[in-house]
Coordinates of N, CA and C in Angstrom, one line a residue:
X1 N 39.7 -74.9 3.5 CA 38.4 -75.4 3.1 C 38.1 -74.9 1.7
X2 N 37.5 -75.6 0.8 CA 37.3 -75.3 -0.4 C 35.8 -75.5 -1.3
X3 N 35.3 -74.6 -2.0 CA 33.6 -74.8 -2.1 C 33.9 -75.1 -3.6
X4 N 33.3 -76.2 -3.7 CA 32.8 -77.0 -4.9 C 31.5 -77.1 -4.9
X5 N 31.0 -76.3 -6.6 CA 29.5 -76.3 -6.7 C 29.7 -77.4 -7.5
X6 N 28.4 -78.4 -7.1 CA 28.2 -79.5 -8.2 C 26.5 -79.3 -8.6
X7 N 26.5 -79.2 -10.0 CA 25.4 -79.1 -10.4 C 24.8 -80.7 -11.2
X8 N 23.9 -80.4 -11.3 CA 22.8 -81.3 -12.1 C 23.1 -81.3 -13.7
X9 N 23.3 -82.6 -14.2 CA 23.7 -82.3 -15.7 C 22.5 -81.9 -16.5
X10 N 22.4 -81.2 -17.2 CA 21.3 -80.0 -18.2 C 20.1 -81.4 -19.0
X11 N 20.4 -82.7 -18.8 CA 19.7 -84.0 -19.7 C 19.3 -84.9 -19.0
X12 N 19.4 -84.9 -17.5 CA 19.2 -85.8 -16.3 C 17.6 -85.7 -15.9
X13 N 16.7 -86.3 -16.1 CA 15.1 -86.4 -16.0 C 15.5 -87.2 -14.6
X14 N 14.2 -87.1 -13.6 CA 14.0 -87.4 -12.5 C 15.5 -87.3 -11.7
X15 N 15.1 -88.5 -10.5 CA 16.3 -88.0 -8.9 C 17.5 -89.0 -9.7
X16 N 18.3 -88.0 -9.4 CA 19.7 -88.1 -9.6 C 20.6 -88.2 -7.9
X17 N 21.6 -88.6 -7.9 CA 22.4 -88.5 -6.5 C 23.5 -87.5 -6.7
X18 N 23.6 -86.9 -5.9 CA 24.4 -85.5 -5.9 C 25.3 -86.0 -5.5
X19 N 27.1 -85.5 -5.5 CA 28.0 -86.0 -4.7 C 28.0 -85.3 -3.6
X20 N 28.3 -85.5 -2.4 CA 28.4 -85.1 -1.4 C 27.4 -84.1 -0.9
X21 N 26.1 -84.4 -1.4 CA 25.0 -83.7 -0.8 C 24.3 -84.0 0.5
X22 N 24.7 -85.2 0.6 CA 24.1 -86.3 1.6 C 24.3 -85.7 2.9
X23 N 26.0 -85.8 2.3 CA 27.0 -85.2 4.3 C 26.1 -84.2 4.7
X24 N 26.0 -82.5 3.5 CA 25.1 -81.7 4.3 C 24.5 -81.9 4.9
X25 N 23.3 -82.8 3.9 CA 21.9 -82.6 4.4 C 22.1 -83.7 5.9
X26 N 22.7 -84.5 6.1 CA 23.1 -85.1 7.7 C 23.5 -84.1 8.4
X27 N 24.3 -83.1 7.9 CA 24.9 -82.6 8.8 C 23.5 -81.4 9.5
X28 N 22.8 -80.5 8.1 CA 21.4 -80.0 9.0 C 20.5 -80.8 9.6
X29 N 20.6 -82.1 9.3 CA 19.4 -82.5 10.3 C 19.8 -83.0 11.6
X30 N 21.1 -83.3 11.8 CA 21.5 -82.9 12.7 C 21.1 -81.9 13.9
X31 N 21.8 -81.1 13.3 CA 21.8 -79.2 13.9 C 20.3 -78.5 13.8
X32 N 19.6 -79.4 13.3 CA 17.8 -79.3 13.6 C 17.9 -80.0 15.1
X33 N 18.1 -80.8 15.8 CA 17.6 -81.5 16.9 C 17.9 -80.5 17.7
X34 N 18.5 -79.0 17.7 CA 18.9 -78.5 18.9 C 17.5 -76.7 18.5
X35 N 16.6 -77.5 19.4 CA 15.2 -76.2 19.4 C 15.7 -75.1 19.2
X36 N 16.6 -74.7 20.4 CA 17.2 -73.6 20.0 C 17.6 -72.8 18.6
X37 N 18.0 -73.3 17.9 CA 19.0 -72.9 16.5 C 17.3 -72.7 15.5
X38 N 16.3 -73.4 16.1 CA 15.1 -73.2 14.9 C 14.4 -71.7 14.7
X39 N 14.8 -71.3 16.0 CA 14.0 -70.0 15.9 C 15.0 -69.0 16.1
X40 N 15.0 -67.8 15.4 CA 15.8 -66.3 15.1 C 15.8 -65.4 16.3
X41 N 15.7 -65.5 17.8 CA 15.0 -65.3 18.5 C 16.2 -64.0 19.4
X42 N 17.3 -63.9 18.8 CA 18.6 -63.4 19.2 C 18.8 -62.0 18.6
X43 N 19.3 -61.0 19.6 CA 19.2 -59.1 19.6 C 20.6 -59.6 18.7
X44 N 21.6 -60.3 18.9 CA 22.6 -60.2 18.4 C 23.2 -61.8 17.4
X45 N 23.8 -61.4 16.3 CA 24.3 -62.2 15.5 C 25.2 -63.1 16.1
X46 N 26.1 -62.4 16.8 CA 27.2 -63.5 17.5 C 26.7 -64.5 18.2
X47 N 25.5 -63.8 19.4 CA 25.0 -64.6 20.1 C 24.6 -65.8 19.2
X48 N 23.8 -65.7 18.1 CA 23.2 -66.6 17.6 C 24.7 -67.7 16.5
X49 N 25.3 -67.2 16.5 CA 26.7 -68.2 15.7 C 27.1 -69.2 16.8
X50 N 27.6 -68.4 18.2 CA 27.7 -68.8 19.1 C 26.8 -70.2 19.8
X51 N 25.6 -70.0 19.5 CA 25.2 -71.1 19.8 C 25.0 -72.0 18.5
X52 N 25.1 -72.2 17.0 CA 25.4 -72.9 16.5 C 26.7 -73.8 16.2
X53 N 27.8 -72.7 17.1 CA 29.4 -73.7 17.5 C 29.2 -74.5 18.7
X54 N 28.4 -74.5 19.6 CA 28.4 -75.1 20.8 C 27.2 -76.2 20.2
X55 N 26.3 -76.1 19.3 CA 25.3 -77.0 19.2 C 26.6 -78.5 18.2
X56 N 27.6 -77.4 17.2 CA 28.6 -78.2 16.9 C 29.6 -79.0 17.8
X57 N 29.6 -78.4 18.7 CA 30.6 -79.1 19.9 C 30.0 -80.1 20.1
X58 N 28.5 -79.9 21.0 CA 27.8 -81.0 21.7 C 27.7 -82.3 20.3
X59 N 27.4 -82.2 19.3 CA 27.2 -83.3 18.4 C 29.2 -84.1 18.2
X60 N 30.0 -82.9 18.1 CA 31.4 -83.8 17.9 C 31.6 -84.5 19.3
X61 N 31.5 -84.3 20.2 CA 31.7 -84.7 21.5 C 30.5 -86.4 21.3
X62 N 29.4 -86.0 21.3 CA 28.7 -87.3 21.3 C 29.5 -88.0 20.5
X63 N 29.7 -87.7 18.9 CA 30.3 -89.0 18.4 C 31.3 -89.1 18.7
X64 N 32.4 -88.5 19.2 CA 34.3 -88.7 19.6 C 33.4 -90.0 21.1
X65 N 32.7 -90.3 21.7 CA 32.6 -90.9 22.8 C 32.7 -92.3 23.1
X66 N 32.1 -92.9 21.3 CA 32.1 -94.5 21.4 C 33.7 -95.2 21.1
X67 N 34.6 -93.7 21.0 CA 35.7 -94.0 20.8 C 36.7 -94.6 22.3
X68 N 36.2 -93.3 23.2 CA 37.0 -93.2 24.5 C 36.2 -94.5 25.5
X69 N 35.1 -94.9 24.9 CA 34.5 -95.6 26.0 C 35.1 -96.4 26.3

């Protein structure tokens, strides 16, 4: 995996389109529909990772489905 910052050019007035900002922001609003993940509510960090891999699971599993149907 590799992190590429892309920034905003220093002469750009008003909305500009970011490259690949979009996927993120799909990908948290996403991972917002699961109540759980909104609130900090966990004695332990793992516990709380842990349920943001399983909230990842449940969303890969829904879209792998229209494939197997």
């Amino acid at each position: 995996m590799e992190l590429v910052v892309v920034k905003r050019p220093e002469a750009a007035k008003g909305f500009i389109l970011v490259p690949k900002r979009w996927v993120v922001e799909r990908s948290f609003a996403w991972m917002s529909q699961f109540r759980r993940l909104g609130r900090d509510l966990e004695r332990l960090s793992s516990t709380l990772i842990g349920f943001h891999v399983l909230a990842a699971c449940v969303l890969l599993c829904h879209n792998l489905k229209p494939l197997f149907a």
